[in-house]
Coordinates of C-alpha atoms in Angstrom, one line a residue:
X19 CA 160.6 37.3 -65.6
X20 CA 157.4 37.1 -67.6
X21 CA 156.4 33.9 -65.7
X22 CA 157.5 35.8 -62.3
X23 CA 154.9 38.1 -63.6
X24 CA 151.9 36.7 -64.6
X25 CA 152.1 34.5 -61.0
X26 CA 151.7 37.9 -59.2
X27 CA 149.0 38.8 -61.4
X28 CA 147.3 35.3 -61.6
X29 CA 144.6 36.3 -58.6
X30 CA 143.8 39.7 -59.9
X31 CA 140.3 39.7 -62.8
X32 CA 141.8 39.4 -66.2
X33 CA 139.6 42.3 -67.4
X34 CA 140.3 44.6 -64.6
X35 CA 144.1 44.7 -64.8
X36 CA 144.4 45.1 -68.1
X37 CA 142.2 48.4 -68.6
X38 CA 141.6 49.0 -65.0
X39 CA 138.8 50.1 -62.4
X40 CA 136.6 52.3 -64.5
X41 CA 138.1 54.9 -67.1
X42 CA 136.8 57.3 -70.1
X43 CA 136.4 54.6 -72.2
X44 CA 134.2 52.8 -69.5
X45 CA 132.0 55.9 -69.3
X46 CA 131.9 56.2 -73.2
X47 CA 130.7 52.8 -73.6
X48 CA 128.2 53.0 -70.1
X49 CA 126.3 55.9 -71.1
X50 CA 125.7 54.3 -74.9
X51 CA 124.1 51.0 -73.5
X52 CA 122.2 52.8 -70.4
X53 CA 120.5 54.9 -73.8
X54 CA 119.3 51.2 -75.4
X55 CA 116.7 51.3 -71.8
X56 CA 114.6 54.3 -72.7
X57 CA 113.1 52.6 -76.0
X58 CA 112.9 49.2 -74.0
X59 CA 110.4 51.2 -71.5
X60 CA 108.7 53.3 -74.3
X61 CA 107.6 50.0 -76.2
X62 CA 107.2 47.8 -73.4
X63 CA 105.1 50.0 -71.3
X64 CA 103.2 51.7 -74.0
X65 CA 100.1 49.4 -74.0
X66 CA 98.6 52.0 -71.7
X67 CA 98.3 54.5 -74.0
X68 CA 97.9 51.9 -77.0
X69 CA 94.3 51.2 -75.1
X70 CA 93.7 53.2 -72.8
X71 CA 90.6 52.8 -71.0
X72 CA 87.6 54.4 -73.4
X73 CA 84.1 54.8 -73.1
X74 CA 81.7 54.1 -76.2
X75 CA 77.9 54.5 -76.5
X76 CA 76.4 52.1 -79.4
X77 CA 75.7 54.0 -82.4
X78 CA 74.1 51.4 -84.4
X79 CA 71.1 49.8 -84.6
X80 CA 68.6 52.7 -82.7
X81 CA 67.6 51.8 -79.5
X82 CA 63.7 52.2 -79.6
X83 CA 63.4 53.0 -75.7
X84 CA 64.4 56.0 -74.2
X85 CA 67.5 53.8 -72.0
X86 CA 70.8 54.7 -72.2
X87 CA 73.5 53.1 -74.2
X88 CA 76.8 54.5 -72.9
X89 CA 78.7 51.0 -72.4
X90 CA 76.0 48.9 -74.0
X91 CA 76.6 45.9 -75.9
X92 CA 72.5 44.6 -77.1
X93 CA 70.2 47.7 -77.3
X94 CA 66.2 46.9 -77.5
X95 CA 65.2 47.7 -80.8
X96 CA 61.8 46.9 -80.3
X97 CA 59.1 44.4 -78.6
X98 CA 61.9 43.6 -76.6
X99 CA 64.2 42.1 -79.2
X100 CA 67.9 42.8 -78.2
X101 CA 70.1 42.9 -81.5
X102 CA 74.0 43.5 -81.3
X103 CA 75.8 46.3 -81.6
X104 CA 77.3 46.8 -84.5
X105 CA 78.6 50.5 -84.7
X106 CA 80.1 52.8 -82.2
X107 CA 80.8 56.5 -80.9
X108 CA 83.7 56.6 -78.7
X109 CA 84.7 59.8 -76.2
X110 CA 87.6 61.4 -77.5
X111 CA 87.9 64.1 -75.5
X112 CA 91.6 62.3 -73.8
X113 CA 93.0 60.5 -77.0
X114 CA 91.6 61.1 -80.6
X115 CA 92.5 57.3 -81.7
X116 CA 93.4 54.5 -79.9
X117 CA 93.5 50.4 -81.2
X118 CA 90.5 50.2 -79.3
X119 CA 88.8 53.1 -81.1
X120 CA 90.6 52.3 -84.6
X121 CA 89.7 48.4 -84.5
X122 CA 86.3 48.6 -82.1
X123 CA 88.2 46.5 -79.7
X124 CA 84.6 46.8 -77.3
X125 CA 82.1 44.1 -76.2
X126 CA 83.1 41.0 -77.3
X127 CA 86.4 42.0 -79.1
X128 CA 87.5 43.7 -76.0
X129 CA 89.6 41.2 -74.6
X130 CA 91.6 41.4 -77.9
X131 CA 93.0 44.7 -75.9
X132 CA 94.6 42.2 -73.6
X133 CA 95.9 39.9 -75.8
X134 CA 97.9 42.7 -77.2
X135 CA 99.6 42.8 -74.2
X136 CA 99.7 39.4 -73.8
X137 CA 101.8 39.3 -77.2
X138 CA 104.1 41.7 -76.3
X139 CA 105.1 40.1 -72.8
X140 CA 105.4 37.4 -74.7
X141 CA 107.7 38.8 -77.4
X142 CA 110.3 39.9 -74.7
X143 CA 110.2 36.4 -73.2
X144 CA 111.0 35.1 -76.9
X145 CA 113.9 37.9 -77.2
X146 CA 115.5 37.2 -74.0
X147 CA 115.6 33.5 -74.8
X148 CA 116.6 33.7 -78.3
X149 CA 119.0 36.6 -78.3
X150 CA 120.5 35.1 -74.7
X151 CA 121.6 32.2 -76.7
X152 CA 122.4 34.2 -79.5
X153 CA 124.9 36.2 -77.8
X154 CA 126.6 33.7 -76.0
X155 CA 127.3 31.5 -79.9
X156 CA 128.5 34.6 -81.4
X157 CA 129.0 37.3 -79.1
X158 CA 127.0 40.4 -77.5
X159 CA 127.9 43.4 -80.6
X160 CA 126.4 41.9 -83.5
X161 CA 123.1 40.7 -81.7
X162 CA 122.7 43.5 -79.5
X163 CA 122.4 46.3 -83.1
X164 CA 120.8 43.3 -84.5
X165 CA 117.9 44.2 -82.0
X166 CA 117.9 48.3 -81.9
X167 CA 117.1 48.0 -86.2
X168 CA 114.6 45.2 -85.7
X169 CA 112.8 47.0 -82.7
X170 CA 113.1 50.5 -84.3
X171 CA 111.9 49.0 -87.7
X172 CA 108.9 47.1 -86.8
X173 CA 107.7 49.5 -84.0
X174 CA 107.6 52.2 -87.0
X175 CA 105.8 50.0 -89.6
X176 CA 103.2 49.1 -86.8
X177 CA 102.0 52.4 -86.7
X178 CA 100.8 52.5 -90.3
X179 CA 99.5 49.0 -90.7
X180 CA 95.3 49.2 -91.9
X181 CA 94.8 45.7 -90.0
X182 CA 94.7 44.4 -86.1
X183 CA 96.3 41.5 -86.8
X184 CA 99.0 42.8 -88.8
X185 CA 99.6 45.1 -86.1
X186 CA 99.6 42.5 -83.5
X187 CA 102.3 40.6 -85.7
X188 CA 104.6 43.6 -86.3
X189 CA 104.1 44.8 -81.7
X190 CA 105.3 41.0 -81.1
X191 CA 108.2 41.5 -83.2
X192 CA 109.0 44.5 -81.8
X193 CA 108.7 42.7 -78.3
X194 CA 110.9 40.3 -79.1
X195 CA 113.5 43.0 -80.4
X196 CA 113.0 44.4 -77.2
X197 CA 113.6 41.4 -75.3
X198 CA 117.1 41.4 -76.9
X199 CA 118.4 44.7 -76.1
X200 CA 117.4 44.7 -72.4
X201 CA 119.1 41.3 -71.7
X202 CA 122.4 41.9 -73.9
X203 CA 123.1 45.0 -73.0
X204 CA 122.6 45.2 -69.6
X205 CA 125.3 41.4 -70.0
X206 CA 127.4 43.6 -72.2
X207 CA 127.7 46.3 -69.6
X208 CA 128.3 43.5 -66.6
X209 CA 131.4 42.2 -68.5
X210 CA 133.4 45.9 -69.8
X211 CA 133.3 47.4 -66.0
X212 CA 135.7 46.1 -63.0
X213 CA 134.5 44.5 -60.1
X214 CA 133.7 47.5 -57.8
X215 CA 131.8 49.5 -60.3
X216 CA 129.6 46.5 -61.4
X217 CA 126.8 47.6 -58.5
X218 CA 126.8 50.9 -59.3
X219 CA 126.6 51.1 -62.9
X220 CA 124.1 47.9 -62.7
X221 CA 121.4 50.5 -60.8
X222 CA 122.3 53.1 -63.0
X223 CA 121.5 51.2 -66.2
X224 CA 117.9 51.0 -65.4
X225 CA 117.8 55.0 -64.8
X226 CA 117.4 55.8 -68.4
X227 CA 114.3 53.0 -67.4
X228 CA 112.2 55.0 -65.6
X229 CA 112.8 58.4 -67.1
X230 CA 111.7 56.5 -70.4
X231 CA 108.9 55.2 -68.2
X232 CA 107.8 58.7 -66.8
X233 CA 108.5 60.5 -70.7
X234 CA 105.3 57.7 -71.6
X235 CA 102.5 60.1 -70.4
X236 CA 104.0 63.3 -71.9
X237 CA 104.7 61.6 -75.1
X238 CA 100.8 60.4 -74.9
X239 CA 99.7 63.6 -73.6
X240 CA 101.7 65.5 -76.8
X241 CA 100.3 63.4 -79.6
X242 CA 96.9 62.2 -78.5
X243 CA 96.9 59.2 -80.9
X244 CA 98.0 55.8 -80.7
X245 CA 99.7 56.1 -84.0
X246 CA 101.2 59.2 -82.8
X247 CA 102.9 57.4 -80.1
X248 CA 103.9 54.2 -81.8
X249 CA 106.1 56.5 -84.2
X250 CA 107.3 59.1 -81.5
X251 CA 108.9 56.1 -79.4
X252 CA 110.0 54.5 -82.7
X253 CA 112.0 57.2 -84.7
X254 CA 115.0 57.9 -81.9
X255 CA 115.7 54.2 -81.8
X256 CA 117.1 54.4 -85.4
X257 CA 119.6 56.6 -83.8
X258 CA 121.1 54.0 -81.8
X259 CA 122.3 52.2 -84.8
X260 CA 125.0 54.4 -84.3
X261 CA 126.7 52.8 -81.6
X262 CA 128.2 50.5 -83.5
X263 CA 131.1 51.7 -83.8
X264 CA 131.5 52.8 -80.2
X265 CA 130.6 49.6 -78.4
X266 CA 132.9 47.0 -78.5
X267 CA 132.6 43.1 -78.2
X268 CA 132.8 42.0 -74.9
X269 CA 136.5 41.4 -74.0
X270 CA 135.7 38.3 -71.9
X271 CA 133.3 36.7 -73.9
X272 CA 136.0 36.5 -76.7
X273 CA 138.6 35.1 -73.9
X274 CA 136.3 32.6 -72.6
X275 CA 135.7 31.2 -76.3
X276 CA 139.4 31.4 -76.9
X277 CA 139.9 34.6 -79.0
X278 CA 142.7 36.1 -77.6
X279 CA 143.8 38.2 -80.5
X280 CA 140.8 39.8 -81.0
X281 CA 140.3 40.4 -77.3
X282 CA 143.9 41.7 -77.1
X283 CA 143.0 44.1 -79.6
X284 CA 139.9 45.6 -78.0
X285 CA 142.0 45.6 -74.3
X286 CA 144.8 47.8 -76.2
X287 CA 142.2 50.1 -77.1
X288 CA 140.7 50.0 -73.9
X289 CA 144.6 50.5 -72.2
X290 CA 145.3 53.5 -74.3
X291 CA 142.1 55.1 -73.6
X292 CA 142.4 55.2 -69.9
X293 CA 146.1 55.4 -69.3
X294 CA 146.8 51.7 -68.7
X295 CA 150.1 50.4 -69.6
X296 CA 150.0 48.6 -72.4
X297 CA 152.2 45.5 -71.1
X298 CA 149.2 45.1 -68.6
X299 CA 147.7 43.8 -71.8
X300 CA 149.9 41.5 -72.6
X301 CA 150.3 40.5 -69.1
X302 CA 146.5 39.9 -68.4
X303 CA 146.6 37.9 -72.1
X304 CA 149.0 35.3 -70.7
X305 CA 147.9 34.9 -67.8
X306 CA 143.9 33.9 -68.6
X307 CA 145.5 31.6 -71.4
X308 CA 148.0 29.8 -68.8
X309 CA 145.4 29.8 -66.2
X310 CA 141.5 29.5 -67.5
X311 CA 141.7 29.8 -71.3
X312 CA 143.1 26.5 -72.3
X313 CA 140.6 24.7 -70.5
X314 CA 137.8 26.4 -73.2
X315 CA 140.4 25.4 -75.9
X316 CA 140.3 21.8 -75.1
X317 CA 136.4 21.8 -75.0
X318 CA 134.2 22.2 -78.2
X319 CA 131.3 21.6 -76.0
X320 CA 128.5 24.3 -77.1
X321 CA 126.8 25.5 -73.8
X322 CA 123.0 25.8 -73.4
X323 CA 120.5 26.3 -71.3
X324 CA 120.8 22.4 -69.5
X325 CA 124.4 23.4 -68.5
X326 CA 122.6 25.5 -65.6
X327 CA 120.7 22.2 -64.5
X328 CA 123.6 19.7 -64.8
X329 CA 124.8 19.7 -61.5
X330 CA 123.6 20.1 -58.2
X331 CA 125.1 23.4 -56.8
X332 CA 124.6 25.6 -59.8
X333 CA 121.1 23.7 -60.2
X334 CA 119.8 25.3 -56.5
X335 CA 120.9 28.0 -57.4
X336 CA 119.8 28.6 -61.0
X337 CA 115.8 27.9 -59.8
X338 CA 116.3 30.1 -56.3
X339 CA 117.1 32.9 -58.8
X340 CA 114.8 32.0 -61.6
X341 CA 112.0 32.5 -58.9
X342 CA 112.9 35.7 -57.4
X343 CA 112.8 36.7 -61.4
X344 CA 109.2 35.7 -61.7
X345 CA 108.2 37.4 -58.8
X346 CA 110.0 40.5 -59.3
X347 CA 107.8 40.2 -62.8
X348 CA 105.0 39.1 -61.6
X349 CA 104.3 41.6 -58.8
X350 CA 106.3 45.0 -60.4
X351 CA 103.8 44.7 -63.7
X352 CA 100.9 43.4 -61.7
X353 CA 101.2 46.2 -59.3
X354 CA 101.6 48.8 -62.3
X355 CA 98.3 48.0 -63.2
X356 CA 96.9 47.9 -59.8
X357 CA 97.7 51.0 -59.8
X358 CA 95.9 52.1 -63.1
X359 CA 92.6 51.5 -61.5
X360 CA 93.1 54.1 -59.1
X361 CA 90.4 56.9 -60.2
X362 CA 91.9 60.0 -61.8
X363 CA 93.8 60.9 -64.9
X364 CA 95.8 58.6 -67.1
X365 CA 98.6 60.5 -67.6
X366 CA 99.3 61.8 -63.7
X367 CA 98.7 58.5 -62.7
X368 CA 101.1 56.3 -65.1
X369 CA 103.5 59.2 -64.1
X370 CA 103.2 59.0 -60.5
X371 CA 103.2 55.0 -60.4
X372 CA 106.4 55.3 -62.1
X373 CA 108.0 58.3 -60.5
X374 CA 107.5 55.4 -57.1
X375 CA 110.5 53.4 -58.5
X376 CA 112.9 56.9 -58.1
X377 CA 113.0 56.2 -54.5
X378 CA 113.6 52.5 -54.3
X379 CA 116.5 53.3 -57.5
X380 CA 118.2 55.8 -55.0
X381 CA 117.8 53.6 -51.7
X382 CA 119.4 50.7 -54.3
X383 CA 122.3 53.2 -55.8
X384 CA 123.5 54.0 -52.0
X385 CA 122.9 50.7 -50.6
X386 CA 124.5 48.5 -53.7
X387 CA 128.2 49.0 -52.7
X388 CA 127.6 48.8 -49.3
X389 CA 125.5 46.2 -48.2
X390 CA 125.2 42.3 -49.7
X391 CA 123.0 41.9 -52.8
X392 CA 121.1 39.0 -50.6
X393 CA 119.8 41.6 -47.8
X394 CA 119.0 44.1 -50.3
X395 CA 116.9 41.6 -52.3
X396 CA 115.5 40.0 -49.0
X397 CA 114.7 43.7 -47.7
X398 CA 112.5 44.5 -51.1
X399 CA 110.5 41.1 -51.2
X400 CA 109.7 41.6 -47.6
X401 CA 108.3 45.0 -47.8
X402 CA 106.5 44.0 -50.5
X403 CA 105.1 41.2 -49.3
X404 CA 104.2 42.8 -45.7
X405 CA 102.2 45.7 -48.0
X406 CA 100.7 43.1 -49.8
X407 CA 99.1 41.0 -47.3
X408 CA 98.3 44.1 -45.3
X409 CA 96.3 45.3 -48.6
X410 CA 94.3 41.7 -48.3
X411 CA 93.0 42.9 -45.0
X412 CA 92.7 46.7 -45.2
X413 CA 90.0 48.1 -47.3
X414 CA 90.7 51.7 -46.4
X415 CA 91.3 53.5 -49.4
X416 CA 93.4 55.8 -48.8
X417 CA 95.7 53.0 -47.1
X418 CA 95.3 50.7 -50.6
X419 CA 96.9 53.3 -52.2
X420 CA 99.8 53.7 -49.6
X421 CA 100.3 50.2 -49.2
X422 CA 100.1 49.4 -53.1
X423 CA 102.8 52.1 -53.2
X424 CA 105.2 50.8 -50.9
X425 CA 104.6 47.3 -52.6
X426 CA 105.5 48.4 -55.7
X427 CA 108.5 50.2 -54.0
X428 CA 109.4 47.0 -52.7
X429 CA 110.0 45.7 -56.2
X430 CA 111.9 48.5 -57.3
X431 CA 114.1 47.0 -54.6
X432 CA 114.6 43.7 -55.7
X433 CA 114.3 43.9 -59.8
X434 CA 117.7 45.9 -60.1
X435 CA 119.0 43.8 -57.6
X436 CA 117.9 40.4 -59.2
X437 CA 119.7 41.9 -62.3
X438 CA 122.6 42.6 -60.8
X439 CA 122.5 39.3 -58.6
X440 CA 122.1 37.1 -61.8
X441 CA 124.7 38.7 -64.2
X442 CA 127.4 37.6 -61.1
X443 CA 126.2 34.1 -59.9
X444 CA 126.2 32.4 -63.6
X445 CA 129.5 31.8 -65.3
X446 CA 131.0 33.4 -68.3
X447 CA 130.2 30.6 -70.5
X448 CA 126.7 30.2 -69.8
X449 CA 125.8 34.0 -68.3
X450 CA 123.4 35.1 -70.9
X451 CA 121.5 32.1 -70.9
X452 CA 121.1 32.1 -67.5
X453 CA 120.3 35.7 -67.2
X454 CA 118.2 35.2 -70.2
X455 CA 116.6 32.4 -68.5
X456 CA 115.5 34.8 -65.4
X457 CA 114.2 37.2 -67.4
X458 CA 112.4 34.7 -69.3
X459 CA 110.6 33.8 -66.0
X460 CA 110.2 37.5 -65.2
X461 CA 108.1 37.7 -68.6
X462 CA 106.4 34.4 -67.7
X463 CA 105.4 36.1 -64.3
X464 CA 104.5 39.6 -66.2
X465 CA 101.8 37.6 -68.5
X466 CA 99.7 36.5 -65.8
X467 CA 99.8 39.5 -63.6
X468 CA 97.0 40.9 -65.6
X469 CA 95.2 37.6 -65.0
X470 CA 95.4 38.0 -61.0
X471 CA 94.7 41.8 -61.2
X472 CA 91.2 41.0 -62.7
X473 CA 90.7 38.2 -59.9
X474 CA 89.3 41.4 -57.5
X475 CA 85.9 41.0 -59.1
X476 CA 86.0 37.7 -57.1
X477 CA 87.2 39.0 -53.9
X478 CA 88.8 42.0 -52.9
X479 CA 91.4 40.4 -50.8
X480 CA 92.3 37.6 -53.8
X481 CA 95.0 39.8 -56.1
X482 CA 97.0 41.0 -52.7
X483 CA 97.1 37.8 -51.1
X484 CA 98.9 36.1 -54.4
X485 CA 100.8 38.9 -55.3
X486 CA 102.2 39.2 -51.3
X487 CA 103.3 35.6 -51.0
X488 CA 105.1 35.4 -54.0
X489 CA 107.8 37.8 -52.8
X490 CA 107.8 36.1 -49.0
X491 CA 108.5 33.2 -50.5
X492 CA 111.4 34.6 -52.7
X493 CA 113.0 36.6 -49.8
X494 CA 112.9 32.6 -47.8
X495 CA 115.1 31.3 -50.7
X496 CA 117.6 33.9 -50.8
X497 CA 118.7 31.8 -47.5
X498 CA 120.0 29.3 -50.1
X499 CA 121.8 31.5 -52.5
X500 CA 125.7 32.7 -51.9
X501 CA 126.5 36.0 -51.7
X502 CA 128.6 37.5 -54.6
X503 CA 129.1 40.9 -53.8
X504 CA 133.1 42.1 -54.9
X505 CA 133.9 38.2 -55.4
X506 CA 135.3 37.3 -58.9
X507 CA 133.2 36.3 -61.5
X508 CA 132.8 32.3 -62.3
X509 CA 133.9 31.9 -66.1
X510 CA 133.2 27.9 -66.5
X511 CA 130.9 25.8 -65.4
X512 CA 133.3 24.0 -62.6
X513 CA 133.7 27.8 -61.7
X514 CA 130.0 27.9 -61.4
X515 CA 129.3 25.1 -59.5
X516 CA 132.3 25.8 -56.9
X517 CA 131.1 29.3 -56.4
X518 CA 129.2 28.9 -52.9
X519 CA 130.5 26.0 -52.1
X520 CA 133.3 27.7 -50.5
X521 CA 131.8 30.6 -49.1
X522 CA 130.2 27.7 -47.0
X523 CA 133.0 26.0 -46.2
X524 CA 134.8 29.0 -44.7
X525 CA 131.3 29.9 -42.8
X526 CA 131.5 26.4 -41.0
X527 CA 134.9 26.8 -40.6
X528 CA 134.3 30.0 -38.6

């Protein structure tokens, strides 16, 4: 009878049968992590407001001609001698304090602004690496609140630290908190829903993103101070700490490492909440160990990140993604900025550069359960890459801003669905490293984006013309990668290197 059973139920996903589609407990658990994404946009994005753009006039020594010294550096103090400047009055009339005004981070400590930024896209690259492996050896939970009280902690300290450097030390930590929560719970997330509410709820995760994003200026606006900020955006991530007893560990990470009781214990749970009979449990519990889970019993392999390069299918595949990560990165943050030198005020235009994503979320949210991952991530790389190398040719301004708009809009295309892609192409096993991995390349990308911004004071056309063929060339090796939308997730590596492979097949065969 039992065996009778668990043959019917053998093609069905384990997690899916035995707490079904999407239920209360679902929800419960859904709307927790989606919270974790405002503080990852409040301390990502904040370097903005950290240092924002500020004019200074040398204060020190007195300039002995009648020349201004708004933006000066060296000021003639006499016979023509040019001495350095050594003290400085800033315009406060948008923020009262900033780094740059607290630490005189003008003249030749002003590309220490940068660097600030340059440690905390670093610090995410760290996370995502670090915590990616950290959840896959001992689970998403404990990793996940590990990285809400280290990013809530630090980003609190930082605002009363009396030196730069200390500061720097205590944003990258904070980065690297960061890093963590953005990768394990959007994982965690991936693995608790079924398998026609993974699009969905993927795009909806990063909508907590951009409101966090477009809360930035009014936060800024509010406070006026850099300090201010840093303990405005710090403060409600505390609160999160909370969640640990509401989210779970992830039912199929602790079946794919062969922890059956303790999943079976979270799945009753999960049953009861949403109406599920409880002998679907038990069902689902035999039927992953007769079927997948005794082949992780009879390995003591420890995965890493090489399992992704091993073997040839899952090899393609791992760089074709890894790619389309750095692009997303490179152009969404690079185009952010782009967007910051547009004349105006601060606080309309980091609002309006983020309120562009809201369209391209929405286009994604209808599109996600309806049409192929592949053509929606082809679709955003080729409009941004078609505004892009328009921009290279146009200098129109009013079409730079257009076109820069519907290049970023590209990207809110294709990060969500580059997300969503990579949590369902990698195996159980190996996902967070592989999504961790992407990410990593998205941070990669997100550090020299900056770097190509600045390149306009070469040429005009320079930044569009790199930014544009990064996402052309992305959409081209999409062509390589199988599709995955409502297919089963892969939980080992055999499962990950045979995923595609017969997709093909049946293509030729047709």
């Amino acid at each position: 009878m039992l065996e009778k059973a668990i043959k019917e139920h053998a093609p069905l996903d384990v997690i899916q049968n035995a707490m079904g589609v999407m239920g209360p407990w679902h929800i419960v658990i859904a709307v927790a992590l989606s919270l974790v994404k405002f503080p990852v946009a409040w301390h990502q994005l904040s370097i903005v407001f950290l240092a924002p753009p500020t004019n200074f006039t040398c204060a020190a020594p007195i300039s002995a001609t009648n020349v201004s010294t708004i933006m000066k550096c060296y000021i003639d103090v006499g016979n023509g001698t040019m001495e350095k400047c050594t003290s400085f009055k800033y315009d406060r009339r948008t923020f009262k304090e900033s780094i740059i005004t607290q630490w005189d981070l003008v003249c030749d400590r002003e590309q220490l602004a940068n660097f600030v930024q340059s440690c905390i896209m670093f610090g995410v690259l760290i996370g995502n690496l670090v915590f990616s492996i950290m959840a896959d050896r001992i689970g998403r939970k404990k990793p996940l609140m590990i990285a809400i009280g280290l990013q809530s902690l630090t980003g609190f300290i930082s605002a009363f630290v009396p030196w730069f450097e200390l500061f720097v030390i205590f944003k990258f930590i904070s980065a690297v908190a960061t890093g963590g929560t953005m990768l394990v719970s959007f994982v965690l997330l991936m693995e608790i829903v079924g398998i026609e509410w993974r699009s969905i709820m993927s795009v909806l995760f990063h909508v907590p993103f951009l409101l966090g994003h477009l809360m930035n200026p009014l936060i800024s606006y509010l406070t006026h101070t850099w300090d201010g900020f840093q303990m405005a955006v710090s403060i409600p991530s505390l609160f999160l700490l909370s969640y640990y007893w509401i989210i779970p560990e992830s039912p199929r990470w602790l079946l794919a490492v062969g922890k059956l009781s303790k999943a079976e214990q979270i799945l009753v749970k999960a049953a009861g909440r949403n109406k599920i009979p409880i002998e679907n449990v038990k069902i689902a519990i035999e039927t992953y160990e007769s079927n997948i889970g005794f082949r992780h019993k009879q390995s003591k392999e420890k995965y890493n990140i090489t399992h992704l390069f091993r073997t040839p299918n899952l090899r393609l595949k791992t760089i074709c993604v890894c790619f389309n990560w750095f692009v997303c990165g490179t152009c969404f943050f690079g185009l952010a900025q782009y967007m910051g030198y547009i004349d105006g005020n601060i606080f309309v235009n980091v609002a309006v550069s983020a309120a562009v994503e809201l369209p391209g979320t929405i286009v994604v949210l209808f599109l996600i359960s309806r049409v192929s991952r592949l053509r929606i991530l082809i679709s955003g790389n080729l409009l941004s890459a078609a505004s892009l190398l328009l921009l290279a040719v146009i200098s129109n301004s009013n079409f730079t801003v257009l076109l820069a708009t519907l290049g970023l809009a590209g990207m809110s295309l294709s990060f969500p669905t580059i997300y969503l892609y990579s949590s369902e192409v990698f195996p159980t096993v190996i996902r967070n490293v592989g999504v961790g991995l992407g990410s990593v390349c998205a941070r990669v990308g997100s550090m020299i984006a900056p770097y190509i911004a600045t390149m306009g004071k070469v040429a005009p056309w320079l930044p569009p013309l790199i930014f544009g063929t990064g996402p052309l060339l992305g959409a081209l090796l999409c062509f390589l990668l199988p599709e995955t939308m409502n297919c089963e997730l892969p939980e080992t590596i055999e499962d990950g290197e045979n995923f595609g492979k017969k997709q093909t097949k049946k293509a030729a065969t047709k």
